[in-house]
PDB file of C-alpha atoms in Angstrom:
ATOM      1  CA  UNK T 179     119.300  61.197 129.100  1.00 29.00           C
ATOM      2  CA  UNK T 180     122.446  61.896 131.049  1.00 28.00           C
ATOM      3  CA  UNK T 181     122.021  61.634 134.790  1.00 28.00           C
ATOM      4  CA  UNK T 182     124.680  62.743 137.232  1.00 27.00           C
ATOM      5  CA  UNK T 183     124.569  61.236 140.716  1.00 27.00           C
ATOM      6  CA  UNK T 184     125.754  63.755 143.300  1.00 28.00           C
ATOM      7  CA  UNK T 185     128.221  62.734 145.969  1.00 27.00           C
ATOM      8  CA  UNK T 186     129.249  64.886 148.908  1.00 26.00           C
ATOM      9  CA  UNK T 187     132.956  65.778 148.911  1.00 25.00           C
ATOM     10  CA  UNK T 188     133.947  67.032 152.349  1.00 27.00           C
ATOM     11  CA  UNK T 189     131.845  69.120 154.686  1.00 27.00           C
ATOM     12  CA  UNK T 190     132.393  72.521 153.097  1.00 33.00           C
ATOM     13  CA  UNK T 191     133.070  71.406 149.568  1.00 38.00           C
ATOM     14  CA  UNK T 192     131.148  71.061 146.376  1.00 41.00           C
ATOM     15  CA  UNK T 193     128.641  68.294 145.875  1.00 47.00           C
ATOM     16  CA  UNK T 194     129.707  67.876 142.294  1.00 45.00           C
ATOM     17  CA  UNK T 195     132.506  69.567 140.347  1.00 40.00           C
ATOM     18  CA  UNK T 196     130.458  69.828 137.164  1.00 44.00           C
ATOM     19  CA  UNK T 197     127.551  71.682 138.791  1.00 48.00           C
ATOM     20  CA  UNK T 198     129.572  73.627 141.369  1.00 60.00           C
ATOM     21  CA  UNK T 199     126.622  73.009 143.689  1.00 76.00           C
ATOM     22  CA  UNK T 200     127.896  73.738 147.199  1.00 84.00           C
ATOM     23  CA  UNK T 201     126.751  72.265 150.487  1.00 85.00           C
ATOM     24  CA  UNK T 202     125.171  75.650 151.340  1.00 88.00           C
ATOM     25  CA  UNK T 203     123.169  75.599 148.098  1.00 89.00           C
ATOM     26  CA  UNK T 204     122.074  71.989 148.694  1.00 86.00           C
ATOM     27  CA  UNK T 205     120.875  72.888 152.223  1.00 89.00           C
ATOM     28  CA  UNK T 206     118.884  75.838 150.868  1.00 91.00           C
ATOM     29  CA  UNK T 207     117.340  73.727 148.093  1.00 91.00           C
ATOM     30  CA  UNK T 208     116.327  70.956 150.508  1.00 89.00           C
ATOM     31  CA  UNK T 209     114.917  73.463 153.009  1.00 90.00           C
ATOM     32  CA  UNK T 210     112.806  75.133 150.303  1.00 92.00           C
ATOM     33  CA  UNK T 211     111.357  71.833 149.130  1.00 90.00           C
ATOM     34  CA  UNK T 212     110.738  69.832 152.301  1.00 88.00           C
ATOM     35  CA  UNK T 213     110.638  69.824 156.072  1.00 87.00           C
ATOM     36  CA  UNK T 214     113.587  67.444 156.086  1.00 85.00           C
ATOM     37  CA  UNK T 215     117.187  68.437 156.699  1.00 84.00           C
ATOM     38  CA  UNK T 216     119.923  68.214 154.090  1.00 81.00           C
ATOM     39  CA  UNK T 217     121.370  65.328 156.134  1.00 81.00           C
ATOM     40  CA  UNK T 218     118.061  63.418 155.842  1.00 82.00           C
ATOM     41  CA  UNK T 219     118.115  63.841 152.069  1.00 78.00           C
ATOM     42  CA  UNK T 220     121.594  62.820 151.031  1.00 68.00           C
ATOM     43  CA  UNK T 221     122.817  64.696 147.975  1.00 61.00           C
ATOM     44  CA  UNK T 222     122.406  61.607 145.836  1.00 60.00           C
ATOM     45  CA  UNK T 223     119.374  63.008 144.081  1.00 57.00           C
ATOM     46  CA  UNK T 224     119.643  63.103 140.337  1.00 70.00           C
ATOM     47  CA  UNK T 225     120.823  66.370 138.831  1.00 79.00           C
ATOM     48  CA  UNK T 226     120.720  67.146 135.128  1.00 82.00           C
ATOM     49  CA  UNK T 227     122.437  70.249 133.833  1.00 84.00           C
ATOM     50  CA  UNK T 228     120.114  72.257 131.623  1.00 89.00           C
ATOM     51  CA  UNK T 229     122.720  74.958 131.054  1.00 89.00           C
ATOM     52  CA  UNK T 230     125.808  76.351 132.751  1.00 88.00           C
ATOM     53  CA  UNK T 231     123.782  77.754 135.645  1.00 90.00           C
ATOM     54  CA  UNK T 232     120.491  75.818 135.569  1.00 92.00           C
ATOM     55  CA  UNK T 233     119.899  72.369 137.033  1.00 92.00           C
ATOM     56  CA  UNK T 234     116.980  69.921 137.061  1.00 92.00           C
ATOM     57  CA  UNK T 235     116.656  68.057 140.358  1.00 91.00           C
ATOM     58  CA  UNK T 236     114.873  64.752 140.905  1.00 88.00           C
ATOM     59  CA  UNK T 237     114.805  64.526 144.703  1.00 82.00           C
ATOM     60  CA  UNK T 238     114.301  60.737 144.485  1.00 74.00           C
ATOM     61  CA  UNK T 239     113.533  60.377 148.202  1.00 78.00           C
ATOM     62  CA  UNK T 240     110.840  58.243 149.790  1.00 78.00           C
ATOM     63  CA  UNK T 241     109.616  61.171 151.897  1.00 77.00           C
ATOM     64  CA  UNK T 242     109.281  63.416 148.831  1.00 78.00           C
ATOM     65  CA  UNK T 243     107.425  60.921 146.642  1.00 82.00           C
ATOM     66  CA  UNK T 244     103.784  59.952 146.903  1.00 80.00           C
ATOM     67  CA  UNK T 245     102.226  56.767 145.587  1.00 78.00           C
ATOM     68  CA  UNK T 246     102.766  57.791 141.971  1.00 80.00           C
ATOM     69  CA  UNK T 247     104.453  61.190 141.934  1.00 90.00           C
ATOM     70  CA  UNK T 248     107.878  62.527 142.941  1.00 90.00           C
ATOM     71  CA  UNK T 249     109.157  66.038 143.467  1.00 91.00           C
ATOM     72  CA  UNK T 250     111.189  67.734 140.701  1.00 94.00           C
ATOM     73  CA  UNK T 251     112.597  71.267 140.559  1.00 95.00           C
ATOM     74  CA  UNK T 252     114.612  73.600 138.366  1.00 96.00           C
ATOM     75  CA  UNK T 253     117.136  75.898 140.030  1.00 95.00           C
ATOM     76  CA  UNK T 254     119.422  78.606 138.801  1.00 94.00           C
ATOM     77  CA  UNK T 255     122.706  78.282 140.684  1.00 92.00           C
ATOM     78  CA  UNK T 256     125.631  80.671 140.978  1.00 90.00           C
ATOM     79  CA  UNK T 257     128.857  79.136 142.260  1.00 81.00           C
ATOM     80  CA  UNK T 258     130.435  82.523 142.974  1.00 85.00           C
ATOM     81  CA  UNK T 259     127.659  83.943 145.180  1.00 88.00           C
ATOM     82  CA  UNK T 260     126.399  80.503 146.293  1.00 87.00           C
ATOM     83  CA  UNK T 261     122.867  81.570 145.365  1.00 92.00           C
ATOM     84  CA  UNK T 262     120.323  78.928 144.387  1.00 93.00           C
ATOM     85  CA  UNK T 263     117.069  80.330 143.040  1.00 95.00           C
ATOM     86  CA  UNK T 264     113.987  78.200 142.476  1.00 96.00           C
ATOM     87  CA  UNK T 265     112.576  78.632 138.974  1.00 96.00           C
ATOM     88  CA  UNK T 266     110.020  75.797 138.878  1.00 97.00           C
ATOM     89  CA  UNK T 267     108.825  72.855 140.954  1.00 95.00           C
ATOM     90  CA  UNK T 268     106.182  70.164 140.576  1.00 94.00           C
ATOM     91  CA  UNK T 269     105.239  66.620 141.494  1.00 93.00           C
ATOM     92  CA  UNK T 270     105.445  64.439 138.388  1.00 94.00           C
ATOM     93  CA  UNK T 271     104.696  60.832 137.513  1.00 92.00           C
ATOM     94  CA  UNK T 272     108.107  59.313 136.705  1.00 90.00           C
ATOM     95  CA  UNK T 273     106.751  55.943 135.504  1.00 88.00           C
ATOM     96  CA  UNK T 274     106.461  56.298 131.733  1.00 91.00           C
ATOM     97  CA  UNK T 275     106.911  53.830 128.883  1.00 90.00           C
ATOM     98  CA  UNK T 276     110.633  52.923 128.514  1.00 91.00           C
ATOM     99  CA  UNK T 277     110.998  54.861 125.256  1.00 92.00           C
ATOM    100  CA  UNK T 278     109.570  58.081 126.724  1.00 93.00           C
ATOM    101  CA  UNK T 279     111.868  60.252 128.887  1.00 94.00           C
ATOM    102  CA  UNK T 280     110.340  62.226 131.748  1.00 94.00           C
ATOM    103  CA  UNK T 281     112.322  65.323 130.734  1.00 94.00           C
ATOM    104  CA  UNK T 282     114.105  66.330 127.527  1.00 94.00           C
ATOM    105  CA  UNK T 283     116.174  69.407 126.849  1.00 93.00           C
ATOM    106  CA  UNK T 284     114.816  71.672 124.147  1.00 92.00           C
ATOM    107  CA  UNK T 285     116.094  74.813 122.454  1.00 90.00           C
ATOM    108  CA  UNK T 286     116.653  78.206 124.085  1.00 88.00           C
ATOM    109  CA  UNK T 287     116.847  76.742 127.623  1.00 89.00           C
ATOM    110  CA  UNK T 288     113.364  75.219 127.248  1.00 94.00           C
ATOM    111  CA  UNK T 289     112.572  71.678 128.353  1.00 96.00           C
ATOM    112  CA  UNK T 290     109.871  69.145 127.533  1.00 96.00           C
ATOM    113  CA  UNK T 291     108.116  67.123 130.229  1.00 96.00           C
ATOM    114  CA  UNK T 292     106.150  63.970 129.400  1.00 96.00           C
ATOM    115  CA  UNK T 293     103.266  62.816 131.570  1.00 95.00           C
ATOM    116  CA  UNK T 294     100.654  60.086 131.243  1.00 90.00           C
ATOM    117  CA  UNK T 295      97.066  61.150 131.891  1.00 85.00           C
ATOM    118  CA  UNK T 296      94.736  58.160 131.809  1.00 81.00           C
ATOM    119  CA  UNK T 297      95.219  56.637 128.334  1.00 82.00           C
ATOM    120  CA  UNK T 298      97.018  59.517 126.677  1.00 88.00           C
ATOM    121  CA  UNK T 299     100.500  60.935 126.794  1.00 92.00           C
ATOM    122  CA  UNK T 300     100.907  64.656 127.325  1.00 94.00           C
ATOM    123  CA  UNK T 301     104.009  66.649 126.456  1.00 95.00           C
ATOM    124  CA  UNK T 302     104.554  70.056 128.030  1.00 96.00           C
ATOM    125  CA  UNK T 303     107.072  72.637 126.876  1.00 96.00           C
ATOM    126  CA  UNK T 304     108.453  74.757 129.715  1.00 96.00           C
ATOM    127  CA  UNK T 305     110.518  77.836 128.941  1.00 96.00           C
ATOM    128  CA  UNK T 306     112.154  80.456 131.163  1.00 94.00           C
ATOM    129  CA  UNK T 307     110.255  83.725 131.490  1.00 93.00           C
ATOM    130  CA  UNK T 308     111.112  86.470 134.017  1.00 93.00           C
ATOM    131  CA  UNK T 309     113.149  84.140 136.223  1.00 90.00           C
ATOM    132  CA  UNK T 310     110.576  81.319 136.274  1.00 96.00           C
ATOM    133  CA  UNK T 311     109.811  78.361 134.022  1.00 97.00           C
ATOM    134  CA  UNK T 312     106.306  78.477 132.544  1.00 95.00           C
ATOM    135  CA  UNK T 313     104.336  76.048 130.404  1.00 95.00           C
ATOM    136  CA  UNK T 314     104.328  77.514 126.911  1.00 95.00           C
ATOM    137  CA  UNK T 315     102.827  74.592 125.004  1.00 94.00           C
ATOM    138  CA  UNK T 316     100.885  71.376 125.652  1.00 94.00           C
ATOM    139  CA  UNK T 317     100.755  68.540 123.128  1.00 88.00           C
ATOM    140  CA  UNK T 318      98.427  65.559 123.642  1.00 83.00           C
ATOM    141  CA  UNK T 319      99.141  62.186 121.978  1.00 78.00           C
ATOM    142  CA  UNK T 320      97.378  58.843 122.179  1.00 54.00           C
ATOM    143  CA  UNK T 321      98.875  56.557 124.784  1.00 49.00           C
TER     144      UNK T 321
END
């Protein structure tokens, strides 16, 4: 699983050339997901590119994680208009067996999320539908 660590380049610049995520977009994303400021959550959260204009964000911040769960979101970003539109968000358990990724890319812009529920492993397929990601399938395996 490829993880890109964001680093801020200048005050008005992009956070990452690959994502074209601007400081304005980062501020909007942080504001929509917490009561903290963008300065309190440095842009060193993990970002995975799902497609040219969709990103998966692991906020990876002590104030956005509970005892077992952390905040994750999917955004559609437009570098030309500087829009950042939330398409999905949830608190997930990131601690899984080493061979099981939290998130995997699927086909047709869909993703798979793995979660442990008691003694079983659950796999959810999320696909875009009308501007939002929705669970389209749930698969339960023994854990």
